[in-house]
């Protein structure tokens, strides 16, 4: 059975300028053509011909960058906004976690707010009375429930909002990024409740930037870009496609930024600071590429990186060492090596040439990194040293911390029960 | 407006009825929140009109003095008369001003929670109505005292039973205007400021501080026509007749006013309905 059917939905937002407002107000007053006068002067397409179906009992994820239309989509399914064209069909009672505690009044107590918020979300007074204890317990607000809501911390506020919304006991739950603001101990509790929902064969539409959670809990995922559905399907596949797109975009931005930097400060000046040596052997150019040979600035740990140096020696030189060093944004050296440390014995270098260092796996955590490249004598006398002149980005869905990402695997004995991250709910299927 | 529009209106009214629980809770919340944190709390609902009554007695009764023979030159009687009009006027003007703002102030709700937006202006008009009701005991108490101690003061009469009818007319009129104003202010924020000034003018253009029998009005056809075209005039006269004078209401005029109120309600609701979809993105 289909729980949510979105059929060729388009939503166009209208923007009115201040001057336009004045004009329309005037014409509305003078001619009395109010509705006609309220024609906007700019149209923004938030959703463009979006279609998909969500089966009952499944969890459907929606990902995309800010402004891609995710929230608009959710509001349309919740019925808060109407589509400009297209159709929405929703089977079952919907509860939307769009902004928690949106209807709270700061001056009155948590208790009274539970009642009013509950009624707003479609509960009857009796239902609220029955669920009242649950709501308070889940929100962990037993001691504060009679205090005015304005005295609550933002975490308490959010907990109460979530607790009410989840206790509405809907058939379809719409979740919009609300978990992003919760405190560390409450978010897992919320996710538990959402998991519980899934087990009970309820439908969830989950909008989030937290790709790891999306991949963990969703059966299918849609990726929205500029109001259009790019792909729908298996979470891993869609998320990968999305990540690749984001990486490409970052890549372009990175390039633009680097070009700007180069235009702003004269390259020479930067060089004096960050490049030294008499250049008996010169590193003329450095390229960062992937293993397919495409020049890039954003890398995922799995794809690895290739550092390619165009070098030239202006006379035959017998004592030389090539080296690279990788530094993170805090200036800590993450890795460094050179041909001498790895026991290459230099013979001779003369004229132009290429030095390539292939890094099979770039096992680093997400972030910006700087690259040093150098050619020097064995005793350290520099021919040409480039300090932090090149930078690249590591971007992945991993969320680990520290400096490097050590390749690893978890194993547990049978009496320790954990759900593996790729585990999909198999109940009833 | 055709049959379709009327069907739409009926559907909307049904929806409002379904949300009566929410309206009730929100009105309760408004009333509770208004005096939350004050020492006197709910008593303010009585003290405010009482203080207002005293101020009007001093300023209009004693300083300016009653100009109309209807009050026997008695400042206390004149103050009571004033109070009869000021109390419902406060309901009307506060409702209009608050209604014009309510969609913006509660914009967060419209954007984030699914419920019919007209609930908000309805809550505004209704909670101000409750405040008006709180003022009635003060009004009746004052009248009882005055009719005991002031000679020739008009006493209570059977015509007081028509007071709910007058209140009903005002309720529909205020709500219709409130719906219209709240929807329009979303697009034209200037209405707020225009309204504040307009209400001052409207106050003096209604028989509140003077009775319809006041000399200059009796003499001038233009003034009389102008006042009679103002729906508030008939509502105010309704209050003065039933409460102050203890006379029969003017059935015909008040019923025409009711008709006008209903038309304003229908038009106001229609405009509100037309603009409804633009609220979430404009507030």
Short mmCIF file of C-alpha atoms in Angstrom, two decimals, chain B residues 31-169:
data_model
loop_
_atom_site.label_atom_id
_atom_site.label_comp_id
_atom_site.label_asym_id
_atom_site.label_seq_id
_atom_site.Cartn_x
_atom_site.Cartn_y
_atom_site.Cartn_z
CA UNK B 31 -6.24 35.23 28.92
CA UNK B 32 -3.84 33.37 31.18
CA UNK B 33 -0.73 34.71 29.54
CA UNK B 34 -1.94 38.28 29.59
CA UNK B 35 -1.82 38.65 33.35
CA UNK B 36 0.79 36.01 34.07
CA UNK B 37 3.37 37.46 36.40
CA UNK B 38 1.21 40.33 37.60
CA UNK B 39 0.33 40.51 41.32
CA UNK B 40 -3.33 41.22 40.78
CA UNK B 41 -3.74 38.71 37.97
CA UNK B 42 -7.27 38.32 36.73
CA UNK B 43 -8.43 41.23 38.85
CA UNK B 44 -6.90 43.47 36.21
CA UNK B 45 -9.72 42.51 33.89
CA UNK B 46 -12.03 44.32 36.32
CA UNK B 47 -9.65 47.03 37.46
CA UNK B 48 -8.88 48.24 33.94
CA UNK B 49 -12.46 49.11 33.05
CA UNK B 50 -13.02 50.50 36.56
CA UNK B 51 -10.07 52.88 36.25
CA UNK B 52 -11.21 53.82 32.76
CA UNK B 53 -14.65 54.59 34.14
CA UNK B 54 -13.16 56.82 36.84
CA UNK B 55 -11.01 58.71 34.34
CA UNK B 56 -13.97 59.30 32.06
CA UNK B 57 -16.06 60.50 34.97
CA UNK B 58 -13.42 63.04 35.96
CA UNK B 59 -12.52 64.28 32.48
CA UNK B 60 -15.82 64.22 30.64
CA UNK B 61 -18.14 64.44 33.61
CA UNK B 62 -16.53 67.06 35.80
CA UNK B 63 -13.97 68.93 33.71
CA UNK B 64 -15.72 69.18 30.36
CA UNK B 65 -19.17 68.56 31.70
CA UNK B 66 -22.19 66.99 30.06
CA UNK B 67 -23.53 69.17 27.25
CA UNK B 68 -26.67 67.23 26.51
CA UNK B 69 -29.93 67.73 28.41
CA UNK B 70 -30.38 63.98 28.48
CA UNK B 71 -28.00 63.80 31.42
CA UNK B 72 -29.68 66.46 33.62
CA UNK B 73 -26.31 68.16 33.91
CA UNK B 74 -25.22 65.26 36.08
CA UNK B 75 -21.58 64.27 35.52
CA UNK B 76 -22.08 60.81 36.98
CA UNK B 77 -24.86 59.96 34.59
CA UNK B 78 -22.79 61.18 31.69
CA UNK B 79 -19.86 59.03 32.80
CA UNK B 80 -22.11 55.98 32.93
CA UNK B 81 -23.33 56.75 29.44
CA UNK B 82 -19.76 57.07 28.23
CA UNK B 83 -18.85 53.79 29.81
CA UNK B 84 -21.68 52.05 27.95
CA UNK B 85 -19.98 52.96 24.68
CA UNK B 86 -16.31 52.82 25.61
CA UNK B 87 -16.47 49.26 26.86
CA UNK B 88 -17.67 47.72 23.56
CA UNK B 89 -15.52 50.17 21.62
CA UNK B 90 -12.41 48.89 23.42
CA UNK B 91 -13.39 45.39 22.40
CA UNK B 92 -13.77 46.49 18.81
CA UNK B 93 -10.64 48.59 18.50
CA UNK B 94 -8.30 46.19 20.36
CA UNK B 95 -9.60 43.31 18.28
CA UNK B 96 -9.05 45.16 15.02
CA UNK B 97 -5.54 46.29 15.93
CA UNK B 98 -4.51 42.90 17.23
CA UNK B 99 -6.13 41.05 14.33
CA UNK B 100 -4.18 43.18 11.87
CA UNK B 101 -0.98 41.95 13.51
CA UNK B 102 -1.81 38.45 14.53
CA UNK B 103 -0.74 36.55 11.42
CA UNK B 104 2.69 38.15 11.52
CA UNK B 105 3.18 37.71 15.24
CA UNK B 106 2.12 34.08 15.12
CA UNK B 107 3.75 33.57 11.74
CA UNK B 108 5.81 30.75 13.09
CA UNK B 109 2.67 28.75 13.72
CA UNK B 110 1.33 29.22 10.21
CA UNK B 111 4.65 28.19 8.74
CA UNK B 112 5.30 25.20 10.92
CA UNK B 113 2.02 23.74 12.11
CA UNK B 114 -0.94 22.61 10.10
CA UNK B 115 -4.08 24.33 11.25
CA UNK B 116 -6.53 26.78 9.69
CA UNK B 117 -5.05 30.26 9.97
CA UNK B 118 -8.44 31.89 10.62
CA UNK B 119 -8.24 30.39 14.08
CA UNK B 120 -5.83 33.20 14.97
CA UNK B 121 -8.06 36.22 14.25
CA UNK B 122 -10.98 34.33 15.78
CA UNK B 123 -8.95 33.88 18.95
CA UNK B 124 -8.08 37.57 18.98
CA UNK B 125 -11.68 38.71 18.65
CA UNK B 126 -12.91 36.13 21.14
CA UNK B 127 -10.37 36.80 23.86
CA UNK B 128 -11.10 40.52 23.61
CA UNK B 129 -14.76 39.63 23.79
CA UNK B 130 -14.14 37.79 27.06
CA UNK B 131 -12.44 40.90 28.38
CA UNK B 132 -15.45 42.89 27.38
CA UNK B 133 -17.60 40.44 29.33
CA UNK B 134 -15.39 41.00 32.39
CA UNK B 135 -16.20 44.69 32.13
CA UNK B 136 -19.96 44.13 32.14
CA UNK B 137 -20.26 43.44 35.92
CA UNK B 138 -18.47 46.73 36.56
CA UNK B 139 -20.87 48.49 34.21
CA UNK B 140 -23.94 46.88 35.80
CA UNK B 141 -22.61 47.48 39.29
CA UNK B 142 -22.06 51.15 38.54
CA UNK B 143 -25.52 51.42 37.04
CA UNK B 144 -27.11 49.74 40.05
CA UNK B 145 -25.33 52.12 42.42
CA UNK B 146 -26.25 55.16 40.35
CA UNK B 147 -29.89 54.21 40.00
CA UNK B 148 -30.09 53.90 43.78
CA UNK B 149 -28.47 57.19 44.67
CA UNK B 150 -29.00 59.55 41.76
CA UNK B 151 -32.54 60.90 41.45
CA UNK B 152 -34.22 60.47 38.06
CA UNK B 153 -31.53 58.06 36.91
CA UNK B 154 -32.79 55.48 34.40
CA UNK B 155 -33.01 52.07 36.06
CA UNK B 156 -32.73 48.54 34.72
CA UNK B 157 -35.43 47.51 32.31
CA UNK B 158 -36.70 44.40 30.60
CA UNK B 159 -35.09 45.55 27.37
CA UNK B 160 -31.76 44.36 28.75
CA UNK B 161 -32.68 40.96 27.28
CA UNK B 162 -31.80 42.37 23.86
CA UNK B 163 -28.23 43.04 24.92
CA UNK B 164 -27.01 39.62 23.60
CA UNK B 165 -28.44 40.52 20.20
CA UNK B 166 -26.39 43.72 20.13
CA UNK B 167 -23.33 41.78 21.22
CA UNK B 168 -23.90 39.22 18.47
CA UNK B 169 -24.07 41.94 15.82
#
